[in-house]
Coordinates of C-alpha atoms in Angstrom, one line a residue:
M12 CA 11.5 -22.1 41.5
A13 CA 14.3 -21.2 39.1
L14 CA 16.4 -18.1 39.7
I15 CA 16.2 -15.3 37.2
A16 CA 19.5 -14.5 35.4
A17 CA 21.0 -11.2 36.5
T18 CA 20.2 -8.3 34.2
L19 CA 20.4 -4.5 34.7
L20 CA 17.4 -3.7 32.4
V21 CA 14.1 -5.5 32.6
A22 CA 12.2 -5.7 29.3
A23 CA 8.7 -4.3 29.2
A24 CA 6.1 -6.7 30.4
A25 CA 4.5 -8.7 27.6
R26 CA 1.0 -8.4 29.0
A27 CA -1.2 -5.4 29.1
E28 CA -3.0 -6.1 32.4
P29 CA -1.6 -7.1 35.8
P30 CA -2.2 -10.7 36.8
S31 CA -5.5 -11.5 38.3
P32 CA -5.8 -12.5 42.0
D33 CA -6.4 -16.1 41.1
E34 CA -3.3 -16.1 38.8
L35 CA -1.2 -14.6 41.6
R36 CA -2.3 -17.2 44.1
D37 CA -1.9 -20.1 41.7
T38 CA 1.6 -19.0 40.9
V39 CA 2.6 -18.7 44.5
E40 CA 1.1 -22.1 45.3
G41 CA 3.1 -23.6 42.5
N42 CA 6.3 -22.2 43.9
I43 CA 6.0 -23.0 47.6
D44 CA 9.0 -25.2 47.7
G45 CA 11.4 -22.7 46.2
A46 CA 10.0 -19.9 48.4
V47 CA 10.5 -21.9 51.6
S48 CA 14.0 -23.0 50.5
L49 CA 15.0 -19.4 50.0
Y50 CA 13.5 -18.4 53.3
R51 CA 15.3 -21.1 55.3
E52 CA 18.6 -20.3 53.7
F53 CA 18.2 -16.6 54.6
L54 CA 17.1 -17.4 58.2
A55 CA 20.2 -19.4 58.8
L56 CA 22.4 -16.3 58.6
P57 CA 23.0 -14.6 62.0
N58 CA 22.1 -10.9 61.7
D59 CA 22.8 -9.2 65.0
A60 CA 24.1 -5.7 64.0
L61 CA 26.5 -5.7 66.9
H62 CA 28.5 -8.5 65.1
P63 CA 30.0 -6.9 61.9
D64 CA 31.4 -10.2 60.6
D65 CA 27.9 -11.7 60.6
I66 CA 26.5 -8.6 58.8
E67 CA 29.3 -8.9 56.2
A68 CA 28.3 -12.5 55.5
L69 CA 24.6 -11.4 55.4
V70 CA 25.4 -8.6 52.9
N71 CA 27.4 -11.0 50.7
W72 CA 24.4 -13.3 50.6
M73 CA 21.9 -10.5 49.8
E74 CA 24.2 -9.2 47.0
R75 CA 24.0 -12.6 45.4
A76 CA 20.3 -13.1 46.0
F77 CA 19.3 -9.7 44.6
G78 CA 21.8 -10.1 41.7
E79 CA 20.1 -13.4 40.7
R80 CA 16.8 -11.5 40.5
G81 CA 18.0 -8.9 38.0
F82 CA 19.2 -6.3 40.4
R83 CA 22.4 -4.3 40.3
T84 CA 23.7 -4.0 43.9
Q85 CA 26.0 -1.4 45.5
R86 CA 27.1 -1.1 49.1
I87 CA 26.4 2.3 50.8
P88 CA 29.2 2.8 53.4
T89 CA 28.2 4.3 56.8
N90 CA 30.0 4.8 60.1
G91 CA 28.7 1.4 61.1
N92 CA 27.6 -1.6 59.0
P93 CA 27.0 -0.9 55.3
A94 CA 23.5 -0.4 53.9
L95 CA 22.8 -2.3 50.6
F96 CA 21.3 -0.6 47.6
A97 CA 19.8 -2.7 44.8
E98 CA 18.3 -1.4 41.5
R99 CA 16.7 -2.8 38.4
R100 CA 15.4 -0.6 35.6
H101 CA 12.3 -1.2 33.4
D102 CA 12.8 -0.1 29.8
A103 CA 9.3 1.4 29.5
A104 CA 9.0 2.9 33.0
S105 CA 8.6 6.6 33.7
K106 CA 8.3 6.3 37.5
T107 CA 10.7 5.0 40.1
V108 CA 9.6 3.2 43.3
L109 CA 12.0 3.0 46.2
V110 CA 11.5 0.1 48.6
Y111 CA 12.8 0.0 52.2
L112 CA 13.7 -3.4 53.7
Q113 CA 15.4 -4.4 56.9
A114 CA 18.0 -7.2 57.2
D115 CA 19.3 -7.1 60.8
G116 CA 17.5 -8.6 63.8
Q117 CA 17.4 -8.4 67.6
P118 CA 20.0 -10.2 69.7
V119 CA 19.2 -13.7 70.8
D120 CA 19.4 -15.6 74.1
P121 CA 19.4 -19.2 72.9
S122 CA 18.5 -20.4 76.4
A123 CA 15.2 -18.7 76.1
W124 CA 14.2 -20.4 72.8
A125 CA 12.3 -23.7 72.5
Q126 CA 14.8 -25.0 69.9
A127 CA 18.5 -25.7 69.8
N128 CA 19.5 -22.7 67.7
P129 CA 17.5 -19.6 66.8
F130 CA 19.3 -19.4 63.5
V131 CA 18.3 -22.9 62.5
P132 CA 14.7 -22.5 61.4
V133 CA 12.2 -25.1 62.6
L134 CA 8.7 -25.9 61.5
K135 CA 6.1 -26.3 64.2
E136 CA 2.4 -27.0 64.7
R137 CA 0.2 -26.4 67.7
D138 CA -1.2 -29.5 69.4
D139 CA -4.6 -29.9 71.0
A140 CA -3.2 -28.6 74.3
G141 CA -2.0 -25.4 72.7
N142 CA 1.7 -26.3 72.7
W143 CA 4.0 -26.0 69.8
Q144 CA 5.5 -29.3 68.5
Q145 CA 8.3 -29.5 66.0
L146 CA 7.7 -31.1 62.6
P147 CA 10.2 -32.5 60.1
W148 CA 10.6 -30.2 57.1
E149 CA 9.7 -33.2 55.0
A150 CA 6.1 -32.7 56.2
M151 CA 6.0 -29.9 53.5
D152 CA 6.3 -32.7 50.8
E153 CA 2.7 -33.7 51.6
G154 CA 1.3 -30.2 51.4
F155 CA 1.2 -27.6 54.1
N156 CA -1.1 -26.4 56.8
P157 CA -1.4 -22.5 56.7
D158 CA -1.4 -22.6 60.5
W159 CA 2.1 -24.2 60.7
R160 CA 4.8 -21.7 61.7
V161 CA 8.4 -21.2 61.0
F162 CA 10.4 -20.4 64.2
A163 CA 13.7 -18.5 64.0
R164 CA 15.2 -15.1 64.8
S165 CA 14.0 -12.5 62.2
A166 CA 11.3 -14.9 60.9
S167 CA 8.9 -12.0 60.8
D168 CA 11.1 -9.0 61.7
S169 CA 12.2 -8.8 59.0
K170 CA 13.6 -11.6 56.9
G171 CA 10.0 -12.7 56.2
P172 CA 9.0 -9.5 54.3
M173 CA 12.4 -9.4 52.6
T174 CA 12.0 -13.0 51.3
Q175 CA 8.4 -12.2 50.3
F176 CA 9.7 -9.2 48.3
M177 CA 12.4 -11.3 46.5
V178 CA 10.0 -14.1 45.7
A179 CA 7.3 -11.6 44.5
V180 CA 9.6 -9.9 42.0
E181 CA 10.8 -13.3 40.8
L182 CA 7.3 -14.7 40.3
L183 CA 6.1 -11.5 38.5
D184 CA 9.0 -12.0 36.1
E185 CA 7.8 -15.6 35.6
L186 CA 4.4 -14.3 34.7
D187 CA 5.9 -11.8 32.2
A188 CA 4.5 -9.1 34.5
A189 CA 7.6 -7.4 35.8
P190 CA 6.8 -4.4 38.1
P191 CA 6.0 -1.6 35.6
C192 CA 8.4 0.8 37.2
N193 CA 12.1 1.2 38.0
L194 CA 12.7 -0.5 41.3
K195 CA 15.2 0.7 43.8
V196 CA 15.8 -0.9 47.2
I197 CA 17.5 0.3 50.3
I198 CA 18.3 -2.4 52.8
D199 CA 19.0 -1.3 56.4
T200 CA 21.4 -3.4 58.4
E201 CA 21.2 -1.4 61.7
E202 CA 17.5 -0.9 62.2
E203 CA 17.4 -2.8 65.5
L204 CA 20.1 -0.4 66.7
G205 CA 17.9 2.6 65.8
S206 CA 19.6 3.1 62.4
P207 CA 22.1 5.5 63.9
N208 CA 24.1 5.9 60.7
L209 CA 21.3 5.8 58.1
A210 CA 20.3 9.4 57.9
P211 CA 23.7 10.8 56.9
A212 CA 24.2 8.0 54.4
I213 CA 20.8 8.8 52.8
R214 CA 21.6 12.5 52.5
E215 CA 25.0 11.7 50.9
H216 CA 23.5 9.4 48.4
R217 CA 20.2 11.2 47.7
D218 CA 20.8 11.2 43.9
L219 CA 21.3 7.5 43.9
L220 CA 18.1 6.9 45.9
A221 CA 15.9 9.5 44.1
A222 CA 12.4 8.1 43.5
D223 CA 8.8 9.1 43.0
L224 CA 7.5 7.2 46.0
L225 CA 8.6 5.0 48.9
L226 CA 7.1 1.6 49.9
I227 CA 8.0 -0.1 53.1
F228 CA 7.3 -3.8 53.5
D229 CA 7.6 -4.5 57.2
G230 CA 5.7 -5.5 60.3
P231 CA 2.3 -6.9 61.1
P232 CA -1.1 -5.6 59.9
H233 CA -3.9 -4.4 62.1
A234 CA -4.8 -6.6 65.1
S235 CA -7.8 -7.9 63.1
N236 CA -5.3 -9.5 60.6
R237 CA -7.1 -7.8 57.7
P238 CA -5.1 -6.2 54.9
T239 CA -3.6 -2.9 56.1
V240 CA -1.8 0.2 54.7
T241 CA -0.1 2.5 57.1
F242 CA 0.8 6.0 56.3
G243 CA 2.9 7.1 59.2
A244 CA 4.9 6.0 62.2
R245 CA 6.0 7.7 65.4
G246 CA 9.7 8.6 65.8
I247 CA 11.6 7.9 69.0
M248 CA 13.9 9.6 71.4
T249 CA 15.4 8.1 74.6
A250 CA 16.5 9.8 77.7
T251 CA 18.3 8.9 80.9
L252 CA 17.4 10.7 84.2
V253 CA 19.7 10.1 87.2
A254 CA 19.1 11.5 90.7
Y255 CA 22.2 11.7 93.0
G256 CA 22.6 11.0 96.7
P257 CA 25.7 10.2 98.7
Q258 CA 28.9 9.5 96.7
V259 CA 29.0 6.0 98.2
A260 CA 26.0 3.9 99.5
Q261 CA 25.4 4.6 103.1
H262 CA 24.0 2.5 106.0
S263 CA 20.3 3.3 106.3
G264 CA 20.5 2.9 110.1
H265 CA 23.4 5.2 110.7
Y266 CA 22.2 7.9 108.2
G267 CA 18.5 7.4 107.7
N268 CA 16.7 10.7 108.4
V269 CA 19.9 12.5 107.6
V270 CA 21.3 11.6 104.1
P271 CA 18.8 12.2 101.2
N272 CA 17.8 9.1 99.3
P273 CA 17.9 9.8 95.5
A274 CA 15.2 7.2 94.9
F275 CA 12.7 9.5 96.5
D276 CA 13.9 12.4 94.4
L277 CA 13.5 10.3 91.3
A278 CA 10.1 9.0 92.4
R279 CA 8.9 12.6 92.9
I280 CA 10.0 13.7 89.5
L281 CA 8.6 10.7 87.7
A282 CA 5.3 10.9 89.5
S283 CA 5.0 14.6 88.5
L284 CA 5.3 13.7 84.8
K285 CA 1.8 12.2 84.4
S286 CA -1.6 12.7 85.8
P287 CA -3.4 9.7 87.4
G288 CA -5.2 9.4 84.1
G289 CA -1.9 9.0 82.2
I290 CA -1.8 12.5 80.6
V291 CA 1.6 14.0 80.4
T292 CA 1.7 17.1 82.7
V293 CA 4.8 18.7 81.3
P294 CA 3.5 22.1 80.0
G295 CA 3.4 22.3 76.2
F296 CA 4.1 18.6 75.7
Y297 CA 1.1 18.1 73.3
D298 CA 1.3 21.5 71.7
G299 CA 0.9 21.6 67.9
V300 CA -1.1 18.3 67.6
S301 CA -4.7 18.8 66.3
L302 CA -7.1 16.4 64.7
S303 CA -9.7 17.6 62.2
D304 CA -13.1 16.0 61.8
D305 CA -11.8 14.2 58.7
D306 CA -8.9 12.9 60.7
R307 CA -11.2 11.6 63.4
S308 CA -13.5 10.0 60.8
I309 CA -10.5 8.1 59.3
L310 CA -9.3 7.0 62.7
S311 CA -12.8 5.8 63.7
R312 CA -12.9 3.4 60.8
V313 CA -10.1 1.4 62.2
P314 CA -11.8 -1.7 63.7
D315 CA -10.0 -1.7 67.1
D316 CA -11.6 -3.9 69.9
E317 CA -10.1 -1.9 72.7
A318 CA -11.9 -3.7 75.5
S319 CA -10.5 -7.0 74.2
I320 CA -7.0 -5.6 73.8
L321 CA -7.0 -4.4 77.4
A322 CA -8.5 -7.6 78.7
D323 CA -5.9 -9.7 76.9
M324 CA -3.2 -7.6 78.6
G325 CA -4.8 -8.0 82.0
V326 CA -5.4 -4.2 82.3
A327 CA -8.7 -2.8 83.5
R328 CA -8.3 0.8 82.3
A329 CA -6.8 2.8 79.5
E330 CA -5.0 6.1 79.9
S331 CA -7.1 9.1 79.0
V332 CA -4.9 11.0 76.5
A333 CA -7.6 10.5 73.9
P334 CA -10.9 8.6 73.7
T335 CA -9.7 5.9 71.4
L336 CA -6.5 3.9 70.7
Q337 CA -6.0 5.4 67.2
E338 CA -6.5 8.9 68.5
A339 CA -4.1 8.4 71.4
I340 CA -1.2 7.4 69.2
Q341 CA -1.5 10.6 67.2
Y342 CA 0.1 12.3 70.2
P343 CA 3.7 12.1 71.5
S344 CA 4.0 9.7 74.5
L345 CA 6.3 9.6 77.5
N346 CA 7.2 6.2 78.9
I347 CA 9.4 4.9 81.8
R348 CA 11.1 1.9 80.2
G349 CA 13.2 1.0 83.2
M350 CA 14.2 2.1 86.7
S351 CA 17.1 1.2 89.0
A352 CA 18.2 2.1 92.6
G353 CA 20.1 -0.2 94.9
W354 CA 19.1 -3.8 95.0
V355 CA 15.9 -5.9 95.3
G356 CA 14.8 -9.4 96.2
E357 CA 17.4 -11.6 97.7
Q358 CA 20.0 -9.0 96.9
A359 CA 18.3 -6.2 98.9
R360 CA 20.3 -4.5 101.5
T361 CA 19.7 -1.7 104.0
I362 CA 21.4 1.2 102.3
I363 CA 20.8 4.6 101.0
P364 CA 21.8 4.2 97.3
P365 CA 24.2 6.7 95.7
V366 CA 22.1 7.1 92.5
A367 CA 18.6 6.3 91.2
T368 CA 18.2 6.0 87.5
A369 CA 15.2 6.0 85.1
E370 CA 15.4 5.2 81.4
L371 CA 12.7 7.0 79.4
D372 CA 11.5 6.9 75.9
I373 CA 9.5 9.5 74.1
R374 CA 7.5 8.6 71.0
L375 CA 7.5 11.5 68.6
V376 CA 4.8 12.5 66.1
K377 CA 5.2 14.6 63.0
E378 CA 4.3 17.8 64.9
S379 CA 7.0 17.1 67.6
D380 CA 10.3 18.8 67.8
P381 CA 12.4 16.4 69.9
E382 CA 14.8 19.1 71.1
R383 CA 11.8 21.2 72.2
L384 CA 10.3 18.3 74.1
I385 CA 13.5 17.5 76.0
G386 CA 13.8 21.2 76.8
L387 CA 10.2 21.2 78.2
L388 CA 11.1 18.1 80.2
Q389 CA 14.2 19.8 81.7
A390 CA 12.3 23.0 82.5
H391 CA 9.6 21.0 84.3
I392 CA 12.2 19.2 86.4
E393 CA 13.9 22.5 87.2
S394 CA 10.5 23.9 88.3
L395 CA 10.4 21.2 91.0
G396 CA 13.6 22.7 92.5
Y397 CA 16.2 20.4 90.9
T398 CA 19.5 21.5 89.3
V399 CA 19.6 19.6 86.0
L400 CA 23.0 18.8 84.5
D401 CA 23.9 17.0 81.3
R402 CA 26.6 15.0 83.1
A403 CA 27.4 13.4 86.4
P404 CA 28.0 16.1 89.1
T405 CA 31.5 17.0 90.3
G406 CA 32.4 17.5 93.9
E407 CA 32.0 21.3 93.4
D408 CA 28.5 20.7 92.0
R409 CA 27.6 18.6 95.0
G410 CA 28.7 21.4 97.3
R411 CA 26.8 24.1 95.6
H412 CA 23.4 22.4 94.9
D413 CA 21.3 20.4 97.3
R414 CA 19.1 18.6 94.6
I415 CA 20.9 17.4 91.6
V416 CA 19.8 15.3 88.6
S417 CA 21.4 14.7 85.2
L418 CA 19.4 14.4 82.0
T419 CA 20.9 13.1 78.8
H420 CA 19.1 12.1 75.6
D421 CA 19.5 10.7 72.2
V422 CA 17.2 11.2 69.2
S423 CA 17.0 8.1 67.1
Y424 CA 14.8 9.5 64.3
G425 CA 11.7 11.5 63.8
A426 CA 8.2 10.7 62.8
F427 CA 6.7 10.6 59.4
R428 CA 3.2 10.8 58.0
S429 CA 2.2 10.8 54.3
D430 CA -1.1 11.7 52.7
M431 CA -3.4 8.7 52.1
D432 CA -4.0 9.9 48.6
S433 CA -0.3 10.4 47.7
P434 CA 1.2 8.2 44.9
A435 CA 2.6 5.8 47.5
G436 CA -0.8 5.4 49.2
R437 CA -2.7 5.1 45.9
M438 CA -0.4 2.3 44.6
A439 CA -0.5 0.3 47.9
R440 CA -4.3 0.7 48.2
A441 CA -5.0 -0.2 44.6
G442 CA -3.0 -3.4 44.8
L443 CA -4.7 -4.6 48.0
E444 CA -8.2 -3.5 46.8
T445 CA -7.7 -5.3 43.5
L446 CA -6.6 -8.5 45.4
Y447 CA -9.3 -8.5 48.1
G448 CA -12.2 -6.6 46.4
E449 CA -12.4 -4.1 49.2
E450 CA -10.5 -1.2 50.7
P451 CA -7.8 -2.2 53.2
I452 CA -7.7 -0.8 56.7
L453 CA -6.0 2.6 56.6
I454 CA -3.8 3.5 59.5
R455 CA -2.9 7.3 59.7
T456 CA 0.0 6.8 62.1
M457 CA 1.1 3.6 63.8
G458 CA 2.3 3.7 67.4
G459 CA 5.7 2.0 66.8
S460 CA 8.8 3.5 65.1
I461 CA 10.7 2.8 62.0
P462 CA 13.6 4.9 60.6
I463 CA 11.8 6.2 57.6
A464 CA 11.7 9.9 58.3
P465 CA 15.3 10.6 57.3
I466 CA 14.6 9.0 53.9
I467 CA 11.4 11.0 53.3
E468 CA 13.1 14.2 54.4
A469 CA 16.2 13.7 52.2
L470 CA 14.3 12.5 49.1
S471 CA 11.0 14.5 49.5
V472 CA 8.9 11.4 48.7
P473 CA 5.6 10.2 50.1
A474 CA 5.6 6.8 51.8
A475 CA 3.2 3.9 52.6
I476 CA 3.8 0.8 54.7
V477 CA 2.4 -2.6 53.6
P478 CA 2.6 -5.1 56.4
S479 CA 2.6 -8.8 55.6
V480 CA 3.2 -11.0 58.7
N481 CA 1.0 -12.3 61.5
I482 CA 0.6 -10.0 64.4
D483 CA 1.2 -12.7 67.0
N484 CA 4.8 -13.4 65.8
N485 CA 6.8 -12.8 69.0
Q486 CA 8.6 -10.0 67.3
H487 CA 11.8 -9.0 69.3
S488 CA 11.1 -11.9 71.7
P489 CA 12.3 -15.5 72.0
N490 CA 10.5 -17.9 69.8
E491 CA 9.8 -15.4 67.0
N492 CA 7.8 -17.0 64.2
L493 CA 5.9 -16.5 61.0
R494 CA 2.7 -18.3 60.2
L495 CA 3.0 -20.1 56.8
G496 CA -0.4 -18.8 55.7
N497 CA 0.8 -15.3 56.2
F498 CA 4.1 -16.0 54.5
F499 CA 2.5 -17.1 51.3
E500 CA -0.3 -14.6 51.4
G501 CA 2.3 -11.9 51.9
I502 CA 4.0 -12.9 48.7
V503 CA 0.6 -12.6 46.9
M504 CA 0.0 -9.2 48.5
L505 CA 3.4 -7.8 47.4
M506 CA 2.9 -9.2 43.9
A507 CA -0.4 -7.4 43.8
V508 CA 1.1 -4.1 44.9
L509 CA 4.2 -4.3 42.8
S510 CA 2.2 -5.1 39.6
Q511 CA 0.4 -1.8 39.9
A512 CA 1.6 1.1 37.7
P513 CA 2.7 4.0 40.0
P514 CA 0.2 6.8 39.7

């Protein structure tokens, strides 16, 4: 697969119609070696956003890779790692498509991986016993099995989709079918940190990023592995709740029945936040969310096998916020993501701990105001008889108040949701429907979070997500992987979408 010489202006495509599905697949099949070679080269670059030197090398590589595919690149400075902007213009285009991609990955613990180095990608196949066995890369010379997998950090989240995008653009050029639009790309290098610096950078460079619609190539499809377009994602806010007891841990024999244990205070507060059925009991938490009959009809068409999902997790019941999974994730959620008080296991000791801590996350929906929700949470805790501070208590605080907790929070980013018939939705749906001959699964809002809301708010553009990796990819976990069949089919999918004229 030869690289395209760098240009800033792409000539109008020589063909009147987009390539057919068979032509797309044949072209990808004929360029497997080049696609895998690019993918392996990309995967070999460490990309933990907490290591700026690694991100610098990563950005250097991306500048070259996008430049070789006809893009002009420009770094967008932030208060952290730089974002990368790439653009190529089409001389006959009247519409501009902005694409969001992610380059950074989760930290790695090499000892938890079944390979020597998570940044040296390996090829594996599953044996008859269900175990993954490494193959030499030369096995690809004899053809490939779509069920083979590439194991490496960011294989699926999200160097896989980034590679699919670069290859898709390159192969459309090879077919004289360059995307019939001006293409702009924003590449996030701090997504796994919650994109703390992206929003102000987007606002400052809104003219540079201006577009008619936004496409996001990221993540896995619906659990059925059928083609999917997603139109929204929940936002996320985190909070830390700390209950305070004695200034120093005390002997539970000497002072049991006398000195209050903050773990019980924390337990009382946490238990009060949800009903036994899992419904958040903070007054007003769900206010503003309503689903129309049309909304419920759309949600009901998503083919979730909820009984199987719960059985696979070893869970016998679902929480009762809503009657179905898809309806439930249209509401904000409140989760305890971790708790700590004293020691456990072999480290356990007979003490009254000085503090008890709970880490919370709140998934936001479009109707959620995060500051309002944290205010409701604080008011609820105060109604239980606790003094709520935004810091650790002083000695004076301890003398004045008999029940003290602190509550601090951080809003990572808000939720977004675009109309399914917006230009972004129509372009994504048309590409996948042309490729597969049927409408893809349409997801109104997915449960997870991606930092898209700041882009949408700053640029006033509709958005759609086209996922292109296998759902069982160990995303964020050791032994992350991407199935080869999904890798190549994802290239075809992106070529089909990008070959559509924006409506």
